[in-house]
PDB file of C-alpha atoms in Angstrom:
ATOM      1  CA  UNK A1033     -14.232  -2.716  -5.998  1.00  0.00           C
ATOM      2  CA  UNK A1034     -13.870  -5.668  -3.617  1.00  0.00           C
ATOM      3  CA  UNK A1035     -15.055  -4.933  -0.085  1.00  0.00           C
ATOM      4  CA  UNK A1036     -13.014  -6.380   2.757  1.00  0.00           C
ATOM      5  CA  UNK A1037     -14.627  -6.888   6.160  1.00  0.00           C
ATOM      6  CA  UNK A1038     -12.663  -7.781   9.281  1.00  0.00           C
ATOM      7  CA  UNK A1039     -13.840  -8.995  12.644  1.00  0.00           C
ATOM      8  CA  UNK A1040     -13.623  -8.319  15.447  1.00  0.00           C
ATOM      9  CA  UNK A1041     -12.874  -4.604  15.459  1.00  0.00           C
ATOM     10  CA  UNK A1042     -11.092  -4.957  18.779  1.00  0.00           C
ATOM     11  CA  UNK A1043      -9.463  -8.014  20.311  1.00  0.00           C
ATOM     12  CA  UNK A1044      -8.210  -7.998  23.905  1.00  0.00           C
ATOM     13  CA  UNK A1045      -5.729 -10.820  24.347  1.00  0.00           C
ATOM     14  CA  UNK A1046      -3.830 -12.501  27.150  1.00  0.00           C
ATOM     15  CA  UNK A1047      -0.112 -13.109  26.582  1.00  0.00           C
ATOM     16  CA  UNK A1048       0.544 -16.748  25.886  1.00  0.00           C
ATOM     17  CA  UNK A1049      -3.006 -17.357  24.668  1.00  0.00           C
ATOM     18  CA  UNK A1050      -4.039 -17.822  21.028  1.00  0.00           C
ATOM     19  CA  UNK A1051      -5.807 -15.178  18.977  1.00  0.00           C
ATOM     20  CA  UNK A1052      -7.714 -15.231  15.725  1.00  0.00           C
ATOM     21  CA  UNK A1053      -8.806 -12.529  13.266  1.00  0.00           C
ATOM     22  CA  UNK A1054     -11.315 -13.026  10.495  1.00  0.00           C
ATOM     23  CA  UNK A1055     -11.359 -11.357   7.083  1.00  0.00           C
ATOM     24  CA  UNK A1056     -14.130 -11.699   4.538  1.00  0.00           C
ATOM     25  CA  UNK A1057     -14.117 -10.488   0.940  1.00  0.00           C
ATOM     26  CA  UNK A1058     -17.127  -9.540  -1.175  1.00  0.00           C
ATOM     27  CA  UNK A1059     -15.742 -11.572  -4.098  1.00  0.00           C
ATOM     28  CA  UNK A1060     -13.614 -14.668  -4.304  1.00  0.00           C
ATOM     29  CA  UNK A1061      -9.880 -14.074  -4.058  1.00  0.00           C
ATOM     30  CA  UNK A1062      -9.067 -17.510  -5.463  1.00  0.00           C
ATOM     31  CA  UNK A1063      -7.401 -17.464  -8.855  1.00  0.00           C
ATOM     32  CA  UNK A1064      -7.324 -20.302 -11.369  1.00  0.00           C
ATOM     33  CA  UNK A1065      -3.673 -20.821 -10.451  1.00  0.00           C
ATOM     34  CA  UNK A1066      -4.862 -22.083  -7.061  1.00  0.00           C
ATOM     35  CA  UNK A1067      -3.643 -19.112  -5.054  1.00  0.00           C
ATOM     36  CA  UNK A1068      -5.675 -16.728  -2.937  1.00  0.00           C
ATOM     37  CA  UNK A1069      -4.662 -13.129  -3.506  1.00  0.00           C
ATOM     38  CA  UNK A1070      -4.758 -11.906   0.069  1.00  0.00           C
ATOM     39  CA  UNK A1071      -2.144 -10.386   2.376  1.00  0.00           C
ATOM     40  CA  UNK A1072      -2.020  -9.583   6.068  1.00  0.00           C
ATOM     41  CA  UNK A1073      -0.248  -6.579   7.586  1.00  0.00           C
ATOM     42  CA  UNK A1074       0.431  -5.447  11.136  1.00  0.00           C
ATOM     43  CA  UNK A1075       0.751  -1.792  12.041  1.00  0.00           C
ATOM     44  CA  UNK A1076       2.356  -1.445  15.437  1.00  0.00           C
ATOM     45  CA  UNK A1077       1.601   1.748  17.392  1.00  0.00           C
ATOM     46  CA  UNK A1078       3.275   4.750  15.782  1.00  0.00           C
ATOM     47  CA  UNK A1079       4.881   2.639  13.057  1.00  0.00           C
ATOM     48  CA  UNK A1080       4.319   1.968   9.393  1.00  0.00           C
ATOM     49  CA  UNK A1081       2.593  -1.242   8.300  1.00  0.00           C
ATOM     50  CA  UNK A1082       4.655  -4.408   8.017  1.00  0.00           C
ATOM     51  CA  UNK A1083       3.898  -7.455   5.910  1.00  0.00           C
ATOM     52  CA  UNK A1084       3.045 -10.635   7.816  1.00  0.00           C
ATOM     53  CA  UNK A1085       1.463 -13.004   5.313  1.00  0.00           C
ATOM     54  CA  UNK A1086       1.143 -13.035   1.519  1.00  0.00           C
ATOM     55  CA  UNK A1087      -0.974 -15.244  -0.718  1.00  0.00           C
ATOM     56  CA  UNK A1088      -3.147 -16.047   2.301  1.00  0.00           C
ATOM     57  CA  UNK A1089      -0.761 -18.459   3.979  1.00  0.00           C
ATOM     58  CA  UNK A1090       2.872 -17.611   3.212  1.00  0.00           C
ATOM     59  CA  UNK A1091       4.779 -16.016   6.056  1.00  0.00           C
ATOM     60  CA  UNK A1092       6.926 -13.093   5.031  1.00  0.00           C
ATOM     61  CA  UNK A1093      10.633 -13.109   5.719  1.00  0.00           C
ATOM     62  CA  UNK A1094      11.431 -12.705   9.403  1.00  0.00           C
ATOM     63  CA  UNK A1095       7.864 -13.233  10.616  1.00  0.00           C
ATOM     64  CA  UNK A1096       7.698 -15.537  13.659  1.00  0.00           C
ATOM     65  CA  UNK A1097       6.070 -18.909  13.090  1.00  0.00           C
ATOM     66  CA  UNK A1098       3.436 -18.174  15.735  1.00  0.00           C
ATOM     67  CA  UNK A1099       1.671 -16.256  12.939  1.00  0.00           C
ATOM     68  CA  UNK A1100      -0.269 -18.294  10.395  1.00  0.00           C
ATOM     69  CA  UNK A1101      -2.764 -17.512   7.669  1.00  0.00           C
ATOM     70  CA  UNK A1102      -5.469 -19.742   6.266  1.00  0.00           C
ATOM     71  CA  UNK A1103      -8.647 -19.680   4.243  1.00  0.00           C
ATOM     72  CA  UNK A1104      -9.771 -19.647   0.655  1.00  0.00           C
ATOM     73  CA  UNK A1105     -12.298 -17.969  -1.584  1.00  0.00           C
ATOM     74  CA  UNK A1106     -13.953 -15.306   0.533  1.00  0.00           C
ATOM     75  CA  UNK A1107     -13.129 -16.369   4.099  1.00  0.00           C
ATOM     76  CA  UNK A1108      -9.706 -15.941   5.655  1.00  0.00           C
ATOM     77  CA  UNK A1109      -8.172 -16.158   9.111  1.00  0.00           C
ATOM     78  CA  UNK A1110      -5.010 -14.896  10.726  1.00  0.00           C
ATOM     79  CA  UNK A1111      -4.007 -16.838  13.813  1.00  0.00           C
ATOM     80  CA  UNK A1112      -1.445 -16.109  16.482  1.00  0.00           C
ATOM     81  CA  UNK A1113      -0.671 -19.319  18.329  1.00  0.00           C
ATOM     82  CA  UNK A1114       0.634 -17.625  21.483  1.00  0.00           C
ATOM     83  CA  UNK A1115       0.309 -13.868  21.697  1.00  0.00           C
ATOM     84  CA  UNK A1116       3.291 -11.870  22.853  1.00  0.00           C
ATOM     85  CA  UNK A1117       3.285  -8.281  24.102  1.00  0.00           C
ATOM     86  CA  UNK A1118       5.047  -7.116  20.925  1.00  0.00           C
ATOM     87  CA  UNK A1119       2.106  -8.310  18.790  1.00  0.00           C
ATOM     88  CA  UNK A1120      -0.128  -5.393  19.793  1.00  0.00           C
ATOM     89  CA  UNK A1121      -1.280  -3.121  17.012  1.00  0.00           C
ATOM     90  CA  UNK A1122      -3.773  -3.015  14.195  1.00  0.00           C
ATOM     91  CA  UNK A1123      -3.983  -5.924  11.801  1.00  0.00           C
ATOM     92  CA  UNK A1124      -5.189  -5.388   8.238  1.00  0.00           C
ATOM     93  CA  UNK A1125      -6.085  -7.817   5.493  1.00  0.00           C
ATOM     94  CA  UNK A1126      -5.750  -6.657   1.888  1.00  0.00           C
ATOM     95  CA  UNK A1127      -6.957  -8.176  -1.350  1.00  0.00           C
ATOM     96  CA  UNK A1128      -4.823  -8.061  -4.475  1.00  0.00           C
ATOM     97  CA  UNK A1129      -7.199 -10.035  -6.660  1.00  0.00           C
ATOM     98  CA  UNK A1130      -8.158  -6.957  -8.634  1.00  0.00           C
ATOM     99  CA  UNK A1131      -7.234  -3.295  -8.920  1.00  0.00           C
ATOM    100  CA  UNK A1132      -7.723  -1.304  -6.771  1.00  0.00           C
ATOM    101  CA  UNK A1133      -6.229  -3.296  -3.917  1.00  0.00           C
ATOM    102  CA  UNK A1134      -8.482  -2.805  -0.910  1.00  0.00           C
ATOM    103  CA  UNK A1135      -7.894  -3.156   2.805  1.00  0.00           C
ATOM    104  CA  UNK A1136     -10.107  -4.334   5.589  1.00  0.00           C
ATOM    105  CA  UNK A1137     -10.984  -1.823   8.263  1.00  0.00           C
ATOM    106  CA  UNK A1138      -8.493  -3.267  10.713  1.00  0.00           C
ATOM    107  CA  UNK A1139      -8.556  -5.242  13.952  1.00  0.00           C
ATOM    108  CA  UNK A1140      -6.949  -3.640  16.989  1.00  0.00           C
ATOM    109  CA  UNK A1141      -5.174  -6.192  19.158  1.00  0.00           C
ATOM    110  CA  UNK A1142      -4.378  -5.107  22.688  1.00  0.00           C
ATOM    111  CA  UNK A1143      -3.196  -6.820  25.832  1.00  0.00           C
ATOM    112  CA  UNK A1144      -5.821  -7.400  28.516  1.00  0.00           C
TER     113      UNK A1144
ATOM    114  CA  UNK B 391      19.588  -2.959   4.418  1.00  0.00           C
ATOM    115  CA  UNK B 392      16.539  -1.872   2.454  1.00  0.00           C
ATOM    116  CA  UNK B 393      15.171   1.613   3.059  1.00  0.00           C
ATOM    117  CA  UNK B 394      12.379   3.787   1.702  1.00  0.00           C
ATOM    118  CA  UNK B 395      12.333   7.387   2.900  1.00  0.00           C
ATOM    119  CA  UNK B 396       9.425   9.663   2.047  1.00  0.00           C
ATOM    120  CA  UNK B 397       9.606  13.446   2.042  1.00  0.00           C
ATOM    121  CA  UNK B 398       7.718  16.475   0.752  1.00  0.00           C
ATOM    122  CA  UNK B 399       4.717  16.456   3.043  1.00  0.00           C
ATOM    123  CA  UNK B 400       3.398  19.571   4.716  1.00  0.00           C
ATOM    124  CA  UNK B 401       0.475  21.925   5.203  1.00  0.00           C
ATOM    125  CA  UNK B 402      -1.276  23.101   2.052  1.00  0.00           C
ATOM    126  CA  UNK B 403      -4.506  24.967   1.368  1.00  0.00           C
ATOM    127  CA  UNK B 404      -7.409  23.310  -0.448  1.00  0.00           C
ATOM    128  CA  UNK B 405      -6.801  23.495  -4.170  1.00  0.00           C
ATOM    129  CA  UNK B 406      -3.049  23.590  -3.668  1.00  0.00           C
ATOM    130  CA  UNK B 407      -0.327  21.202  -4.811  1.00  0.00           C
ATOM    131  CA  UNK B 408       2.443  19.120  -3.270  1.00  0.00           C
ATOM    132  CA  UNK B 409       5.043  16.758  -4.639  1.00  0.00           C
ATOM    133  CA  UNK B 410       6.014  13.797  -2.511  1.00  0.00           C
ATOM    134  CA  UNK B 411       9.255  11.913  -2.986  1.00  0.00           C
ATOM    135  CA  UNK B 412      10.380   8.469  -1.892  1.00  0.00           C
ATOM    136  CA  UNK B 413      14.089   7.724  -1.904  1.00  0.00           C
ATOM    137  CA  UNK B 414      15.027   4.059  -2.147  1.00  0.00           C
ATOM    138  CA  UNK B 415      18.251   2.428  -1.025  1.00  0.00           C
ATOM    139  CA  UNK B 416      19.644  -1.016  -0.338  1.00  0.00           C
ATOM    140  CA  UNK B 417      18.059  -2.706  -3.357  1.00  0.00           C
ATOM    141  CA  UNK B 418      17.838  -2.446  -7.141  1.00  0.00           C
ATOM    142  CA  UNK B 419      15.038   0.076  -7.410  1.00  0.00           C
ATOM    143  CA  UNK B 420      14.464  -0.341 -11.147  1.00  0.00           C
ATOM    144  CA  UNK B 421      13.568  -4.026 -10.633  1.00  0.00           C
ATOM    145  CA  UNK B 422      10.537  -3.309  -8.433  1.00  0.00           C
ATOM    146  CA  UNK B 423       7.105  -1.891  -9.066  1.00  0.00           C
ATOM    147  CA  UNK B 424       6.130   0.654  -6.407  1.00  0.00           C
ATOM    148  CA  UNK B 425       3.070   1.945  -4.614  1.00  0.00           C
ATOM    149  CA  UNK B 426       1.719   4.883  -2.641  1.00  0.00           C
ATOM    150  CA  UNK B 427      -0.626   4.031   0.230  1.00  0.00           C
ATOM    151  CA  UNK B 428      -2.182   6.596   2.561  1.00  0.00           C
ATOM    152  CA  UNK B 429      -3.725   6.633   6.002  1.00  0.00           C
ATOM    153  CA  UNK B 430      -6.019   9.460   7.156  1.00  0.00           C
ATOM    154  CA  UNK B 431      -5.653  10.428  10.823  1.00  0.00           C
ATOM    155  CA  UNK B 432      -7.022   7.689  13.051  1.00  0.00           C
ATOM    156  CA  UNK B 433      -8.276   5.668  10.102  1.00  0.00           C
ATOM    157  CA  UNK B 434      -7.282   2.658   8.013  1.00  0.00           C
ATOM    158  CA  UNK B 435      -5.120   2.147   4.962  1.00  0.00           C
ATOM    159  CA  UNK B 436      -6.031   3.187   1.426  1.00  0.00           C
ATOM    160  CA  UNK B 437      -4.057   2.290  -1.685  1.00  0.00           C
ATOM    161  CA  UNK B 438      -3.488   5.382  -3.833  1.00  0.00           C
ATOM    162  CA  UNK B 439      -1.412   4.519  -6.893  1.00  0.00           C
ATOM    163  CA  UNK B 440       1.143   2.118  -8.325  1.00  0.00           C
ATOM    164  CA  UNK B 441       3.705   2.099 -11.103  1.00  0.00           C
ATOM    165  CA  UNK B 442       5.453  -0.709 -12.918  1.00  0.00           C
ATOM    166  CA  UNK B 443       9.223  -0.980 -13.044  1.00  0.00           C
ATOM    167  CA  UNK B 444       9.605   1.285 -16.064  1.00  0.00           C
ATOM    168  CA  UNK B 445       6.584   3.468 -15.371  1.00  0.00           C
ATOM    169  CA  UNK B 446       4.699   2.236 -18.414  1.00  0.00           C
ATOM    170  CA  UNK B 447       1.874   0.674 -16.408  1.00  0.00           C
ATOM    171  CA  UNK B 448       0.273   3.035 -13.916  1.00  0.00           C
ATOM    172  CA  UNK B 449      -2.872   2.663 -11.825  1.00  0.00           C
ATOM    173  CA  UNK B 450      -4.795   5.054  -9.568  1.00  0.00           C
ATOM    174  CA  UNK B 451      -7.596   4.851  -7.075  1.00  0.00           C
ATOM    175  CA  UNK B 452     -10.815   6.516  -8.183  1.00  0.00           C
ATOM    176  CA  UNK B 453     -10.435   9.062  -5.377  1.00  0.00           C
ATOM    177  CA  UNK B 454      -7.222  10.546  -6.824  1.00  0.00           C
ATOM    178  CA  UNK B 455      -7.389   9.816 -10.549  1.00  0.00           C
ATOM    179  CA  UNK B 456      -7.072  13.020 -12.543  1.00  0.00           C
ATOM    180  CA  UNK B 457      -5.529  14.926  -9.626  1.00  0.00           C
ATOM    181  CA  UNK B 458      -2.487  12.848  -8.629  1.00  0.00           C
ATOM    182  CA  UNK B 459       0.364  11.621 -10.813  1.00  0.00           C
ATOM    183  CA  UNK B 460       2.744   8.843  -9.841  1.00  0.00           C
ATOM    184  CA  UNK B 461       6.144   8.734 -11.493  1.00  0.00           C
ATOM    185  CA  UNK B 462       9.609   7.365 -10.945  1.00  0.00           C
ATOM    186  CA  UNK B 463      13.205   8.114 -11.871  1.00  0.00           C
ATOM    187  CA  UNK B 464      15.149   4.871 -11.899  1.00  0.00           C
ATOM    188  CA  UNK B 465      18.424   6.745 -12.384  1.00  0.00           C
ATOM    189  CA  UNK B 466      17.802   8.517  -9.080  1.00  0.00           C
ATOM    190  CA  UNK B 467      16.239   5.529  -7.253  1.00  0.00           C
ATOM    191  CA  UNK B 468      13.219   7.681  -6.532  1.00  0.00           C
ATOM    192  CA  UNK B 469       9.442   7.510  -6.621  1.00  0.00           C
ATOM    193  CA  UNK B 470       7.213  10.566  -6.773  1.00  0.00           C
ATOM    194  CA  UNK B 471       3.608  11.571  -6.236  1.00  0.00           C
ATOM    195  CA  UNK B 472       2.506  14.878  -7.696  1.00  0.00           C
ATOM    196  CA  UNK B 473      -0.693  15.925  -5.935  1.00  0.00           C
ATOM    197  CA  UNK B 474      -2.800  18.720  -7.446  1.00  0.00           C
ATOM    198  CA  UNK B 475      -6.141  20.232  -6.526  1.00  0.00           C
ATOM    199  CA  UNK B 476      -5.807  18.910  -3.000  1.00  0.00           C
ATOM    200  CA  UNK B 477      -8.864  18.425  -0.830  1.00  0.00           C
ATOM    201  CA  UNK B 478      -9.351  18.161   2.919  1.00  0.00           C
ATOM    202  CA  UNK B 479     -10.004  14.434   2.513  1.00  0.00           C
ATOM    203  CA  UNK B 480      -6.489  13.974   1.113  1.00  0.00           C
ATOM    204  CA  UNK B 481      -5.124  14.710   4.594  1.00  0.00           C
ATOM    205  CA  UNK B 482      -3.162  11.602   5.549  1.00  0.00           C
ATOM    206  CA  UNK B 483       0.168   9.979   6.136  1.00  0.00           C
ATOM    207  CA  UNK B 484       1.485   8.894   2.749  1.00  0.00           C
ATOM    208  CA  UNK B 485       3.610   5.755   2.601  1.00  0.00           C
ATOM    209  CA  UNK B 486       5.593   4.417  -0.294  1.00  0.00           C
ATOM    210  CA  UNK B 487       5.784   0.650  -0.492  1.00  0.00           C
ATOM    211  CA  UNK B 488       7.865  -1.702  -2.586  1.00  0.00           C
ATOM    212  CA  UNK B 489       6.350  -4.570  -4.524  1.00  0.00           C
ATOM    213  CA  UNK B 490       8.118  -7.884  -4.348  1.00  0.00           C
ATOM    214  CA  UNK B 491       7.347 -10.365  -7.123  1.00  0.00           C
ATOM    215  CA  UNK B 492       6.520 -13.986  -6.380  1.00  0.00           C
ATOM    216  CA  UNK B 493       6.251 -16.498  -9.200  1.00  0.00           C
ATOM    217  CA  UNK B 494       2.911 -18.249  -8.757  1.00  0.00           C
ATOM    218  CA  UNK B 495       3.331 -20.144 -12.018  1.00  0.00           C
ATOM    219  CA  UNK B 496       5.742 -19.781 -14.919  1.00  0.00           C
ATOM    220  CA  UNK B 497       5.699 -16.184 -16.184  1.00  0.00           C
ATOM    221  CA  UNK B 498       2.884 -15.242 -13.825  1.00  0.00           C
ATOM    222  CA  UNK B 499       3.795 -13.161 -10.811  1.00  0.00           C
ATOM    223  CA  UNK B 500       2.075 -12.047  -7.648  1.00  0.00           C
ATOM    224  CA  UNK B 501       3.227  -8.754  -6.192  1.00  0.00           C
ATOM    225  CA  UNK B 502       3.109  -8.066  -2.483  1.00  0.00           C
ATOM    226  CA  UNK B 503       4.118  -4.930  -0.568  1.00  0.00           C
ATOM    227  CA  UNK B 504       7.062  -6.152   1.444  1.00  0.00           C
ATOM    228  CA  UNK B 505       8.868  -2.931   2.407  1.00  0.00           C
ATOM    229  CA  UNK B 506       7.267   0.313   3.589  1.00  0.00           C
ATOM    230  CA  UNK B 507       8.695   3.703   4.397  1.00  0.00           C
ATOM    231  CA  UNK B 508       7.938   5.623   7.583  1.00  0.00           C
ATOM    232  CA  UNK B 509       5.609   7.962   5.747  1.00  0.00           C
ATOM    233  CA  UNK B 510       5.233  11.694   5.228  1.00  0.00           C
ATOM    234  CA  UNK B 511       2.294  13.717   6.524  1.00  0.00           C
ATOM    235  CA  UNK B 512       0.101  15.803   4.239  1.00  0.00           C
ATOM    236  CA  UNK B 513      -2.386  18.209   5.791  1.00  0.00           C
ATOM    237  CA  UNK B 514      -4.878  20.030   3.602  1.00  0.00           C
ATOM    238  CA  UNK B 515      -6.497  22.856   5.505  1.00  0.00           C
ATOM    239  CA  UNK B 516      -7.313  26.521   5.103  1.00  0.00           C
TER     240      UNK B 516
END
């Protein structure tokens, strides 16, 4: 089973400022097809998770372009270029390189 | 609009059983593989099980294999999770999630969970 580790656990942010979340996998998520099998989700308070990014860097439909994903192999980053109040919640990375899919422990983003 | 609505959760004693349902609408259910993902109170997400479009490829997490059964009825646009021999550690919100295929190369697809239901709560306690 691939272990996913996120940092930081908690991220206080100022609206309008950038934010960055790191996700590390215990095995490479890079396939021979050149794609990294990693997704990012946001779970807003009291809501179900919503997809933000798939294949490490592809924004899901309807996701604002202030969200971007990058990285390859075992190191990945989710960046928010300018945080808005509606971005608060817990962010999770998830690997889909092998079954079972596994999630990181989550990063709680809150407004300072 | 695409919807997934879970139902069937509740309070059950250890060793008991529950059957969760997920009703799909707004899309062609039979064209999508499906998943169950759970979240214990105050904790993170855990994938539980998945089924292919016709139910002929099924996968489980080690924590539920042998106790839970995922199934689907494409005629009823519904996904199910039969949970037997429930344990306290199965207490969680259970979400169903749709897989969306993305062609990474010809005839090779990546599946990502693009639509989630609101979840149904399962509590296992004596």
